[in-house]
PDB file of C-alpha atoms in Angstrom:
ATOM      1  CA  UNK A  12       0.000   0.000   0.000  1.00 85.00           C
ATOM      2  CA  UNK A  13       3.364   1.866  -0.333  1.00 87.00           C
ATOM      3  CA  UNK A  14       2.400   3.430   2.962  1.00 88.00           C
ATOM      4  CA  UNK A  15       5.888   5.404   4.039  1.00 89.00           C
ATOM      5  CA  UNK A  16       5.608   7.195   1.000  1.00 88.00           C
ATOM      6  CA  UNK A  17       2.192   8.247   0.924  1.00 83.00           C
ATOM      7  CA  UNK A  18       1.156   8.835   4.804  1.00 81.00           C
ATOM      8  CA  UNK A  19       4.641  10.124   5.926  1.00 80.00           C
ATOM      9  CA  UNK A  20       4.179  13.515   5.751  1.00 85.00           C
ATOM     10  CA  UNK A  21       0.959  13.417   8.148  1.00 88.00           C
ATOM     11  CA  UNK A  22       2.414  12.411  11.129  1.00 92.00           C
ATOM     12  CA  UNK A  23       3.392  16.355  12.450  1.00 92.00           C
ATOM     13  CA  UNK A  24       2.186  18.808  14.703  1.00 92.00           C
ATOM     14  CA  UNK A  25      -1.037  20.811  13.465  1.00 93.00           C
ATOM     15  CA  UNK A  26      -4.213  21.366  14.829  1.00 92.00           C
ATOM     16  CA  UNK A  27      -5.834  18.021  15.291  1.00 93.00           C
ATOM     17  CA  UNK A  28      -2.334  15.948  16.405  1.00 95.00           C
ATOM     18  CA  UNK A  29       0.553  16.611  18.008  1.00 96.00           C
ATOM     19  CA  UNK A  30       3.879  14.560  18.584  1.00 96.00           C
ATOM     20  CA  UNK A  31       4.830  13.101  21.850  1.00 96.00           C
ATOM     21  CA  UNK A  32       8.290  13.202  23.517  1.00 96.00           C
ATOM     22  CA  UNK A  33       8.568  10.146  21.438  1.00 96.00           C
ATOM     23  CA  UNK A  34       7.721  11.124  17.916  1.00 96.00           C
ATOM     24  CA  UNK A  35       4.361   9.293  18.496  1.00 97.00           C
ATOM     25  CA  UNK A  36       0.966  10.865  17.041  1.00 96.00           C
ATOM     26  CA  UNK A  37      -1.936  11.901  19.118  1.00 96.00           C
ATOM     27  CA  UNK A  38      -4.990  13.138  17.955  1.00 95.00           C
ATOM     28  CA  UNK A  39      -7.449  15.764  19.508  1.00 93.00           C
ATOM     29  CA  UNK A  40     -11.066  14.334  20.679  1.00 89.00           C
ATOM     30  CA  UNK A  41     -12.843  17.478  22.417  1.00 85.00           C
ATOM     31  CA  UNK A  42     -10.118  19.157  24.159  1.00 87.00           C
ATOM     32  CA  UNK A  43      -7.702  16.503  24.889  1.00 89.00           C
ATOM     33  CA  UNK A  44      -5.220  15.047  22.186  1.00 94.00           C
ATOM     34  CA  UNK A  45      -5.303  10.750  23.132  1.00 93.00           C
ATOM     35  CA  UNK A  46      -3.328   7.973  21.579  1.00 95.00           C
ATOM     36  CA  UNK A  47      -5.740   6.239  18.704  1.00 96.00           C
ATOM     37  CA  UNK A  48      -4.771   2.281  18.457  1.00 97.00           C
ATOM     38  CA  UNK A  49      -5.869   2.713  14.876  1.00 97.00           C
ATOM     39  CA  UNK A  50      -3.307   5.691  14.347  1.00 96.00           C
ATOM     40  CA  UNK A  51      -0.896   4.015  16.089  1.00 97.00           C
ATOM     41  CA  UNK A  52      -0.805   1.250  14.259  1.00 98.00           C
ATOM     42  CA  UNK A  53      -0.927   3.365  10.745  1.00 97.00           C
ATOM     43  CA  UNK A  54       2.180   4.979  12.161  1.00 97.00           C
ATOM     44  CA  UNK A  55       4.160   1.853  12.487  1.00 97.00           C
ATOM     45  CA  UNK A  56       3.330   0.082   9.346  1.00 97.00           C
ATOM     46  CA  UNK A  57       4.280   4.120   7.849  1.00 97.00           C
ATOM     47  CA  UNK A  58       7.526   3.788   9.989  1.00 97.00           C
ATOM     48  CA  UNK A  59       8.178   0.095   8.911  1.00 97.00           C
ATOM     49  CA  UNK A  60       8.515   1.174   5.374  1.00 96.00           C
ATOM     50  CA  UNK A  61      10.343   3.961   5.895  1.00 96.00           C
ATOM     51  CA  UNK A  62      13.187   1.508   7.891  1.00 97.00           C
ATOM     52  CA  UNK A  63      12.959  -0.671   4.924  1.00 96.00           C
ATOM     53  CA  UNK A  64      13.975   2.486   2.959  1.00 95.00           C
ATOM     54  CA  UNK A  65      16.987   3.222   5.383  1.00 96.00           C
ATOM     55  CA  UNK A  66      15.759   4.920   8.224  1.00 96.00           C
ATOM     56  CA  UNK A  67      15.629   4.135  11.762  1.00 97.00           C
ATOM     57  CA  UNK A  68      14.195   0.894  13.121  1.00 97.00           C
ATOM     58  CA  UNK A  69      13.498   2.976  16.455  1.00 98.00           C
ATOM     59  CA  UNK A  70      10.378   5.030  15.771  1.00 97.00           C
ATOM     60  CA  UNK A  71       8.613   1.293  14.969  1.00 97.00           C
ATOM     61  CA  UNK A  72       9.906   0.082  18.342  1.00 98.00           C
ATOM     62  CA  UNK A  73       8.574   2.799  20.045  1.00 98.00           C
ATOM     63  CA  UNK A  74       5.049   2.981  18.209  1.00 98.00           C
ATOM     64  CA  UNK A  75       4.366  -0.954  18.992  1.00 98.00           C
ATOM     65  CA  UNK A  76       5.471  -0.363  22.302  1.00 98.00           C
ATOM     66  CA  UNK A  77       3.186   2.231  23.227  1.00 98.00           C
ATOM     67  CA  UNK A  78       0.464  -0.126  21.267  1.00 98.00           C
ATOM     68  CA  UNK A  79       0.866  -2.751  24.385  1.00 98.00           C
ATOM     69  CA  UNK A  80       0.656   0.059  27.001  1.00 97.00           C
ATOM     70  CA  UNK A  81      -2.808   0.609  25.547  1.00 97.00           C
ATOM     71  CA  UNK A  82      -3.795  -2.812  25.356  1.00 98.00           C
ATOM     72  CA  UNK A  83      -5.730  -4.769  27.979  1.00 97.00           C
ATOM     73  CA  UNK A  84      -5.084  -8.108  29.113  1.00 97.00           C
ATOM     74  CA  UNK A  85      -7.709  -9.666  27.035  1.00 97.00           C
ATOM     75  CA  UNK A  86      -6.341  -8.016  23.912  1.00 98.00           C
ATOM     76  CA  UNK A  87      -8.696  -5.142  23.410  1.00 98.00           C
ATOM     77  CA  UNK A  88      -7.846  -2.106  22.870  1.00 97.00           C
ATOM     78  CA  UNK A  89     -10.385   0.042  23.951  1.00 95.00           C
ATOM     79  CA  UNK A  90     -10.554   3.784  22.929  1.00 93.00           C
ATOM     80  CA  UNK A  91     -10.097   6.529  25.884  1.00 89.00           C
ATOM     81  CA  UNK A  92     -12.552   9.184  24.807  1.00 86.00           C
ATOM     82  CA  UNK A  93     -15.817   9.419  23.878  1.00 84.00           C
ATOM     83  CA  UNK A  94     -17.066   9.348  20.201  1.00 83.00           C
ATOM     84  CA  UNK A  95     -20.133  10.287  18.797  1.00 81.00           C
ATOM     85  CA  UNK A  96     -20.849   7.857  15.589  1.00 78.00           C
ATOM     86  CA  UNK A  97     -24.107   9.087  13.471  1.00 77.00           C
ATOM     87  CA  UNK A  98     -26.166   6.033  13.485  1.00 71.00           C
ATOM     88  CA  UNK A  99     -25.733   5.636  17.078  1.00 73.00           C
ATOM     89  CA  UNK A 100     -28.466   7.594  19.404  1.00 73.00           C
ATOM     90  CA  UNK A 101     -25.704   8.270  22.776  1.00 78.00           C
ATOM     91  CA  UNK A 102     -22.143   8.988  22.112  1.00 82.00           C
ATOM     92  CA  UNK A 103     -20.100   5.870  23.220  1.00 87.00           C
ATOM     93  CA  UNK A 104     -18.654   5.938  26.631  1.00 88.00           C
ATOM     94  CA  UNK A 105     -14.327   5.708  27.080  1.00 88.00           C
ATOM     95  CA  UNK A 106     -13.618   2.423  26.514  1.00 91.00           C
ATOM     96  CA  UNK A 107     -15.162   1.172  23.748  1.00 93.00           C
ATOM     97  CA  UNK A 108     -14.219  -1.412  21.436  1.00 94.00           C
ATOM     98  CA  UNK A 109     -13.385  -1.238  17.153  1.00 96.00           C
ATOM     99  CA  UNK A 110     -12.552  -3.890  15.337  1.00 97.00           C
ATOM    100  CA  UNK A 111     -10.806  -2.046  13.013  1.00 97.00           C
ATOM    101  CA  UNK A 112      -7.946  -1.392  15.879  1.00 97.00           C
ATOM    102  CA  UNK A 113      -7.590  -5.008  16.511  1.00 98.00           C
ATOM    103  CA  UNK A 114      -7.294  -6.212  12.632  1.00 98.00           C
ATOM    104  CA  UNK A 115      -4.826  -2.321  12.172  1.00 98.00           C
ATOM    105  CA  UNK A 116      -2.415  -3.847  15.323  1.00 98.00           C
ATOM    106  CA  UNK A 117      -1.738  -7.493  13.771  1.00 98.00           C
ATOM    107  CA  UNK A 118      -0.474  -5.053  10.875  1.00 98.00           C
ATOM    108  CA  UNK A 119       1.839  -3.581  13.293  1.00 98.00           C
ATOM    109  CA  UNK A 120       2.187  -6.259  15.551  1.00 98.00           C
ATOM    110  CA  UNK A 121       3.492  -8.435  12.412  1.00 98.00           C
ATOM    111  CA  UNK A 122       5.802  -6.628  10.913  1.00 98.00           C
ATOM    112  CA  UNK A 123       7.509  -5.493  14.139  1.00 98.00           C
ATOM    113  CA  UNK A 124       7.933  -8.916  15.633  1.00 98.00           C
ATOM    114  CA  UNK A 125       9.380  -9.842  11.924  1.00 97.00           C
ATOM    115  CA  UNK A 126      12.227  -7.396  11.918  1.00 97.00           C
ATOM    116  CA  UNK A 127      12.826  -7.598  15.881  1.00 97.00           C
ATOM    117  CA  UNK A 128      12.133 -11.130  16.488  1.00 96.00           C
ATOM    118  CA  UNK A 129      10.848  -9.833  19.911  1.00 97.00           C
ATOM    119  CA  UNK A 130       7.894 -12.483  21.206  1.00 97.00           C
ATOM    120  CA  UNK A 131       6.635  -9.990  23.063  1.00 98.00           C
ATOM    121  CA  UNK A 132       4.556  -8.413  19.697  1.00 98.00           C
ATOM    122  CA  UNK A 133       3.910 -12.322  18.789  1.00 98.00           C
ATOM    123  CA  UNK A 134       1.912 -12.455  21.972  1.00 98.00           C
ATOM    124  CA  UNK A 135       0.603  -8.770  21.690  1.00 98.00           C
ATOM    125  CA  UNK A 136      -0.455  -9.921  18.299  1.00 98.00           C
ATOM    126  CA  UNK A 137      -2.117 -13.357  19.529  1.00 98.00           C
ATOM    127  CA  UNK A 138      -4.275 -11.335  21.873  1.00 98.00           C
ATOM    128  CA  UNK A 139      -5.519  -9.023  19.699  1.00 98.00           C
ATOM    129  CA  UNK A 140      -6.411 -12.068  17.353  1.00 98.00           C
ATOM    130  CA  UNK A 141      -8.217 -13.359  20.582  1.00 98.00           C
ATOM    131  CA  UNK A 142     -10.173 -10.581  21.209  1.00 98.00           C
ATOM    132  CA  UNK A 143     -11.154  -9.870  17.563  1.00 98.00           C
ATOM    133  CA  UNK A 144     -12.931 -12.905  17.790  1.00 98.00           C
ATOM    134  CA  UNK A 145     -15.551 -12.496  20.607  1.00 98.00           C
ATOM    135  CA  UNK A 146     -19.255 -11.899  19.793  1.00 97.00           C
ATOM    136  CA  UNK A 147     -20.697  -8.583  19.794  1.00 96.00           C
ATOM    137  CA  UNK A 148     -21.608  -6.702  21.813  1.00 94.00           C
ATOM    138  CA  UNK A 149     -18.954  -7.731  24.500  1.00 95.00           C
ATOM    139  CA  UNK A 150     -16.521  -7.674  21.147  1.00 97.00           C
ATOM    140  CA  UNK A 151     -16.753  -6.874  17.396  1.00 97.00           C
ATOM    141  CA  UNK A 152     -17.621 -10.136  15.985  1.00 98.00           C
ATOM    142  CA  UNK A 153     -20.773 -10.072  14.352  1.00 98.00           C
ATOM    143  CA  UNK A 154     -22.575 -11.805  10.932  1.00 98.00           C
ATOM    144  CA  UNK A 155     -24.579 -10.122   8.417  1.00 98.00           C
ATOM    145  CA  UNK A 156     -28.268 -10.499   9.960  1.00 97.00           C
ATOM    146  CA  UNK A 157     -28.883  -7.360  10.755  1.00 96.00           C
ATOM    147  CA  UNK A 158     -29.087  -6.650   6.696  1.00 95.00           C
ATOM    148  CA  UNK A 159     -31.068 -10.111   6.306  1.00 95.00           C
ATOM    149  CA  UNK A 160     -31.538 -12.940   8.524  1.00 95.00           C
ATOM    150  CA  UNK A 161     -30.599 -15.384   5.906  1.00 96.00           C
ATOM    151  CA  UNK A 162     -27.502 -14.047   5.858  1.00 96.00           C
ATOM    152  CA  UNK A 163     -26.985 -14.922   9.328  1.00 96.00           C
ATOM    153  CA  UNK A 164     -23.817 -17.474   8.234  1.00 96.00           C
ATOM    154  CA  UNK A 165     -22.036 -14.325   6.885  1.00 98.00           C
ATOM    155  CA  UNK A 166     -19.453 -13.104   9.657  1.00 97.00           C
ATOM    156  CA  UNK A 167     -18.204  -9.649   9.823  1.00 98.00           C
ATOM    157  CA  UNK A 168     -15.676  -7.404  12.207  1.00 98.00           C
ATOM    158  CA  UNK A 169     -17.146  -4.408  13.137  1.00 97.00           C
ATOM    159  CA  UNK A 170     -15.902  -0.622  12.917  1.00 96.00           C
ATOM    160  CA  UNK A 171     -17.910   0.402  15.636  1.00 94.00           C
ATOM    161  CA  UNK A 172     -20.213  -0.873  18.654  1.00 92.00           C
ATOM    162  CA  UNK A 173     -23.560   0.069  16.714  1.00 90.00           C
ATOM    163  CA  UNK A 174     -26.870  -1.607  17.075  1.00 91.00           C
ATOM    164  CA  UNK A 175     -28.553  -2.087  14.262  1.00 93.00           C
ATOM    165  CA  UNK A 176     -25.062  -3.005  12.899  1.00 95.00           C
ATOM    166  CA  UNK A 177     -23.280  -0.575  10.255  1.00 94.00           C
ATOM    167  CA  UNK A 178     -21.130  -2.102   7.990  1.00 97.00           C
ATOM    168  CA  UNK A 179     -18.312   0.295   8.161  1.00 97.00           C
ATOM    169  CA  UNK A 180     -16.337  -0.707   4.494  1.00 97.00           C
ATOM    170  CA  UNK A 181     -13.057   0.534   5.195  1.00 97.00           C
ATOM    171  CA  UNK A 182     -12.859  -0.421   8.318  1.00 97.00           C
ATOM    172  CA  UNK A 183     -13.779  -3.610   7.808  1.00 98.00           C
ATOM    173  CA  UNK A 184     -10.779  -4.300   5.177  1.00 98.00           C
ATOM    174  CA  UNK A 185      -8.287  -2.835   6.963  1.00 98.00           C
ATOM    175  CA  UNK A 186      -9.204  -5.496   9.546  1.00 98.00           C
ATOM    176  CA  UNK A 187      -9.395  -8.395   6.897  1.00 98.00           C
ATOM    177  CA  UNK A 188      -5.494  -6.769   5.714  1.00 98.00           C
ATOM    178  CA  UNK A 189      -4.190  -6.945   9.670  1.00 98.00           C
ATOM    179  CA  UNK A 190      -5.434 -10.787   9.313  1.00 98.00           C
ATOM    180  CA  UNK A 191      -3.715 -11.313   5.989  1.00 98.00           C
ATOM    181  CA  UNK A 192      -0.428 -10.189   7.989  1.00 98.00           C
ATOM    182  CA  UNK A 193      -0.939 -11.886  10.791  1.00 98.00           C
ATOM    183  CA  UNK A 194      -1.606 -14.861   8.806  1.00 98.00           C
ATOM    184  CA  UNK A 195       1.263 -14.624   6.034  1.00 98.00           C
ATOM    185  CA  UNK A 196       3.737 -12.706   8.491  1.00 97.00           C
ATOM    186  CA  UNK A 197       3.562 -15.023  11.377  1.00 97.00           C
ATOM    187  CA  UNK A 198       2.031 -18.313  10.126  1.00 97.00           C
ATOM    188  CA  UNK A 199      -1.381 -17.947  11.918  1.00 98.00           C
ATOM    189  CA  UNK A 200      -3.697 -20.811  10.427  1.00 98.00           C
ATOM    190  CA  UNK A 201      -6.660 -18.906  12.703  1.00 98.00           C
ATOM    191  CA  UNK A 202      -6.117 -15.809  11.152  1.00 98.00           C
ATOM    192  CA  UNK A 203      -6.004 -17.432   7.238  1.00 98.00           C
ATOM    193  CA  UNK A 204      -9.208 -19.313   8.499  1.00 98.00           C
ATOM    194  CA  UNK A 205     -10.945 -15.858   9.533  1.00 98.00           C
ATOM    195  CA  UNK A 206      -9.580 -13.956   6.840  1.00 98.00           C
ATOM    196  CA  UNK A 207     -10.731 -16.365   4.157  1.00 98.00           C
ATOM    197  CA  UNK A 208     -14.278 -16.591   5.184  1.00 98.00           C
ATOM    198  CA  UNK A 209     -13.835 -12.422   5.563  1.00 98.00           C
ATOM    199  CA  UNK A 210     -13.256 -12.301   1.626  1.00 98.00           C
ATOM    200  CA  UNK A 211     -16.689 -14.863   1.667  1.00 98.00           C
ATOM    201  CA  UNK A 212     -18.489 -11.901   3.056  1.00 98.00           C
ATOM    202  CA  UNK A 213     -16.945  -9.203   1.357  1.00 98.00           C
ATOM    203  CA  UNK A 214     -17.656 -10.705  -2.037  1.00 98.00           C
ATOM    204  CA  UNK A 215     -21.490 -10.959  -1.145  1.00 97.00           C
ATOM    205  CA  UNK A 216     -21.550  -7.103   0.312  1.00 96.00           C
ATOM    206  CA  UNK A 217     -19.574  -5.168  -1.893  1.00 97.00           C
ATOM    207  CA  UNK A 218     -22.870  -4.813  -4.090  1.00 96.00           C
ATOM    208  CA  UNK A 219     -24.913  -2.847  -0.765  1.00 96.00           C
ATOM    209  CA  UNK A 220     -22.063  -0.013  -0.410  1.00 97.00           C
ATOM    210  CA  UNK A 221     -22.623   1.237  -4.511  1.00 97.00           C
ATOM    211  CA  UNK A 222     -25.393   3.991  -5.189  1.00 95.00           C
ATOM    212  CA  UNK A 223     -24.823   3.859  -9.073  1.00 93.00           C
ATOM    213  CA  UNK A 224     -22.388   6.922  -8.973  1.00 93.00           C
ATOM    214  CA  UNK A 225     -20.283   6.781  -5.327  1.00 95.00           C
ATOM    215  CA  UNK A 226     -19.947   4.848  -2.793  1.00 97.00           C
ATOM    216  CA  UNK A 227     -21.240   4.552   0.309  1.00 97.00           C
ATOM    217  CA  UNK A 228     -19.276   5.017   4.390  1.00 96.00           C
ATOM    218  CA  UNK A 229     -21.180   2.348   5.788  1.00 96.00           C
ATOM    219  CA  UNK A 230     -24.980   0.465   4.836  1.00 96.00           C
ATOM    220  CA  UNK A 231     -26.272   1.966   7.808  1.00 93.00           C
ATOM    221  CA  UNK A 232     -28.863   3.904   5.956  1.00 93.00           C
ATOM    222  CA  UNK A 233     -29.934   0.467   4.597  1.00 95.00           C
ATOM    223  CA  UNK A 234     -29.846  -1.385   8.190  1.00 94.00           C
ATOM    224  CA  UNK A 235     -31.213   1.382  10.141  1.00 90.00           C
ATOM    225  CA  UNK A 236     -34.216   1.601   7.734  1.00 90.00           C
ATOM    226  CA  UNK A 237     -35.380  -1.977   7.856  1.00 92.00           C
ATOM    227  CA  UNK A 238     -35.130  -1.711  11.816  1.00 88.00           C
ATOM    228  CA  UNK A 239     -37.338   0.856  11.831  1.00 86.00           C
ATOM    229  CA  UNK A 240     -39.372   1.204   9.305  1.00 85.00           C
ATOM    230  CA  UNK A 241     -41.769   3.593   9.957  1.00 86.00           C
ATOM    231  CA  UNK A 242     -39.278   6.602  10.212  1.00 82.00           C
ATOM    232  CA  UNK A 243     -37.785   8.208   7.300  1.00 83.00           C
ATOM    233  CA  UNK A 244     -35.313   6.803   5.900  1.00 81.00           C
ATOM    234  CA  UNK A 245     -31.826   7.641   6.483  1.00 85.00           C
ATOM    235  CA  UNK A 246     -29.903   9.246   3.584  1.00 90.00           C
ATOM    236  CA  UNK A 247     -26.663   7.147   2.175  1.00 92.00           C
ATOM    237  CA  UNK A 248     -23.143   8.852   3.950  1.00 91.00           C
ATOM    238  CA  UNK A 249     -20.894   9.212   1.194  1.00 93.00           C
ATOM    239  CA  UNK A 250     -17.329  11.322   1.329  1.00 90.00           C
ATOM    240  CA  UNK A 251     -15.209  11.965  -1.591  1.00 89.00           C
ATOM    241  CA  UNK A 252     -11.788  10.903   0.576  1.00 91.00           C
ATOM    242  CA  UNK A 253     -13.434   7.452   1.824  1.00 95.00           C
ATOM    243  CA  UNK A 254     -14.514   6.554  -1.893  1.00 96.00           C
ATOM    244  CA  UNK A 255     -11.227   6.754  -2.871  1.00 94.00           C
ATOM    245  CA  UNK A 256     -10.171   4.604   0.127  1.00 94.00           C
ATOM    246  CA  UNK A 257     -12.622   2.095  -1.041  1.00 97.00           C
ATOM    247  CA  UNK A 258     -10.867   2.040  -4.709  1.00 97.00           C
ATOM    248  CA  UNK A 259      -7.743   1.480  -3.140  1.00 95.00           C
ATOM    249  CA  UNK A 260      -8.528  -1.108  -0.752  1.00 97.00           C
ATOM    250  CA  UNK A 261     -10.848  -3.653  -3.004  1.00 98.00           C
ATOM    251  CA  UNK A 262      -7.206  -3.172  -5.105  1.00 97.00           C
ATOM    252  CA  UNK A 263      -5.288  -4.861  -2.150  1.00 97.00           C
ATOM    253  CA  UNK A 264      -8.012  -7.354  -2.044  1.00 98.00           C
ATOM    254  CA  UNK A 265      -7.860  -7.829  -5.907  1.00 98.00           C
ATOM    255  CA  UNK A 266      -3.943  -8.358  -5.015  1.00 97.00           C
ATOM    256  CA  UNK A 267      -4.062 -10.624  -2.457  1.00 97.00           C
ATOM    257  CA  UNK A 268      -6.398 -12.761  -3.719  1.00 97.00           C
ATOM    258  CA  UNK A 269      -6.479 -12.998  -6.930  1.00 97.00           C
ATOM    259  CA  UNK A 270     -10.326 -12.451  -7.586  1.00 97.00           C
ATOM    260  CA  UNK A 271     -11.366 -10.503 -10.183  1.00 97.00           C
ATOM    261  CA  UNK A 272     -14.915  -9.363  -8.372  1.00 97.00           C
ATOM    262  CA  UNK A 273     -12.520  -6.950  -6.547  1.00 98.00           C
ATOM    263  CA  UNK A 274     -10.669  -5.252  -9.074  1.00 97.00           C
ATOM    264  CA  UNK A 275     -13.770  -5.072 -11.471  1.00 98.00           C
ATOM    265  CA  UNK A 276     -15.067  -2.633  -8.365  1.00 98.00           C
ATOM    266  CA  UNK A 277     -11.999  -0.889  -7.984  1.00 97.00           C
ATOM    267  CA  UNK A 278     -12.525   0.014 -11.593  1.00 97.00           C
ATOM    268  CA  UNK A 279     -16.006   0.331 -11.894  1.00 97.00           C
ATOM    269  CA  UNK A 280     -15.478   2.917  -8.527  1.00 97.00           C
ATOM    270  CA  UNK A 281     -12.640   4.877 -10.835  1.00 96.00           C
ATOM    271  CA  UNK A 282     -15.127   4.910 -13.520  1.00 96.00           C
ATOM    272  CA  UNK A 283     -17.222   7.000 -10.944  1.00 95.00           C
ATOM    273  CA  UNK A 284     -14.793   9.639 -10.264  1.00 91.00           C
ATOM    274  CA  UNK A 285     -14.004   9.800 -14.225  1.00 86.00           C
TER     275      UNK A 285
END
C-alpha cells in the first residue's frame, strides 16, 4: 500500500495531532489530544517502510510499544474518549471497542515482531487475534443479519459498537489486511481461516455499499431503515476521501487474492470519479 511514501508527511504537529516526547501521534477528541490504536498502528506500518527504505528501526519500536501500554489483558484495545458515531443515538462511553484497531495492530504487531524477532509483539499480536474474535456486543464479531436474517452465516468485524449493525467498508478491510499479515507474516492458520471466510463476506456485500455513482461510508442507511421502518429513511453517507479509500482497498483485495470481483469494483469505482 506503499504506505511510508504516501502517509509520511501526516504524522506532524497541526491542529488536530501533536507529537509526543517520542515522535508518536496523538490526535485531539474534544479538548484533549489521546493515543488512537488505529493511528498508532498506521504509524508503524508508515515507519516500517520507511526503515525498509533506510531509516531508523526505532520510531517502529517505540510505536508498537506504546500499542501494548494501551492494550488490555484480554487483547482489546479500547478507545479513551468518547465518540459520537451518526447512526448511534448516545455517544459511546471511554472504553469502547473497534474492530478495526484489533485487525490495524496485527499489521503492526506483524511486521515489528518480523524485523525484531521480539515475542513480546507475537503475543501482543495473539491477543488481539483473541479478542477480535468475541461476539458482539462484548466484542466486534458479528454476521450479516442485521441486513437479512438469511444471511446470518455471513461473519463480519465491526468498525464500531452500533446496534442495528453498520457495515463500516473501510474499516472492515483494513481489519481483513491486519489478518492477511498476521496470517502470512507469522504463520497464523486462525487468522487465514478468519480472513478467508472475511473475503466470503466481502464478495457478497460489496454490491450494498454502490449507489450507481459513489460509494457509500457504511450500509447503515440500509440497516437502520429496515429496523425501523416507519421513520424516514436515512440518507446514504458518502465522502469523496473514503470513496477513494474504497478504490484502493478492493485493489489490495484484488492483489491478495487474486479475484477478479474486486478489481472489477476498484474500476467500476474509478469509472465514478471519471
Amino acid at each position: 500500500m506503499n504506505w511510508g511514501v504516501i502517509r509520511a508527511s501526516q504524522y506532524r504537529n497541526h491542529e488536530k495531532m501533536k507529537l509526543d516526547s517520542d515522535g508518536l501521534p496523538m490526535v485531539k477528541y474534544g479538548e484533549e489530544f489521546q493515543y488512537n490504536p488505529v493511528t498508532l498502528s498506521q504509524f508503524v506500518v508508515t515507519k516500517h517502510h520507511r526503515y525498509l527504505m533506510g531509516e531508523s528501526l526505532d520510531p517502529v519500536v517505540k510505536g508498537v510499544d506504546k500499542l501494548i501500554e494501551l492494550q488490555r489483558a484480554d487483547g482489546a484495545f479500547p478507545y479513551d474518549f468518547e465518540y459520537k458515531h451518526p447512526a448511534n443515538p448516545a455517544p459511546y462511553k471511554r472504553g469502547w471497542i473497534s474492530g478495526m484497531a484489533q485487525g490495524q495492530a496485527l499489521s503492526a504487531f506483524a511486521r515489528a515482531w518480523k524485523v525484531t524477532g521480539d515475542n513480546r509483539y507475537l503475543d501482543a499480536g495473539n491477543r488481539s487475534l483473541d479478542f477480535l474474535q468475541v461476539p458482539f456486543p462484548a466484542g466486534p464479531m458479528a454476521t450479516l443479519a442485521d441486513l437479512d436474517p438469511s444471511l446470518s452465516g455471513y461473519s463480519f468485524i465491526l468498525e464500531y459498537p452500533v446496534k442495528p449493525h453498520a457495515y463500516t467498508l473501510n474499516g472492515y478491510i483494513f481489519t481483513l489486511i491486519g489478518l492477511y499479515d498476521w496470517w502470512k507474516v507469522v504463520g497464523s492458520e486462525k487468522a487465514g481461516e478468519l480472513f478467508l471466510d472475511g473475503v466470503r463476506t466481502l464478495e457478497r456485500l460489496l454490491p450494498y455499499y454502490d449507489i450507481g455513482t459513489f460509494t457509500t461510508y457504511d450500509i447503515s442507511y440500509i440497516t437502520h431503515s429496515l429496523a425501523q421502518p416507519y421513520l424516514v429513511p436515512p440518507k446514504p453517507f458518502v465522502h469523496p476521501g473514503y470513496h477513494g479509500f474504497h478504490i484502493e482497498l478492493v485493489e489490495v483485495m484484488a492483489d491478495v487474492t487474486g479475484k477478479t470481483i474486486f478489481s472489477d469494483y476498484a474500476n467500476k469505482w474509478r469509472g465514478y470519479v471519471n
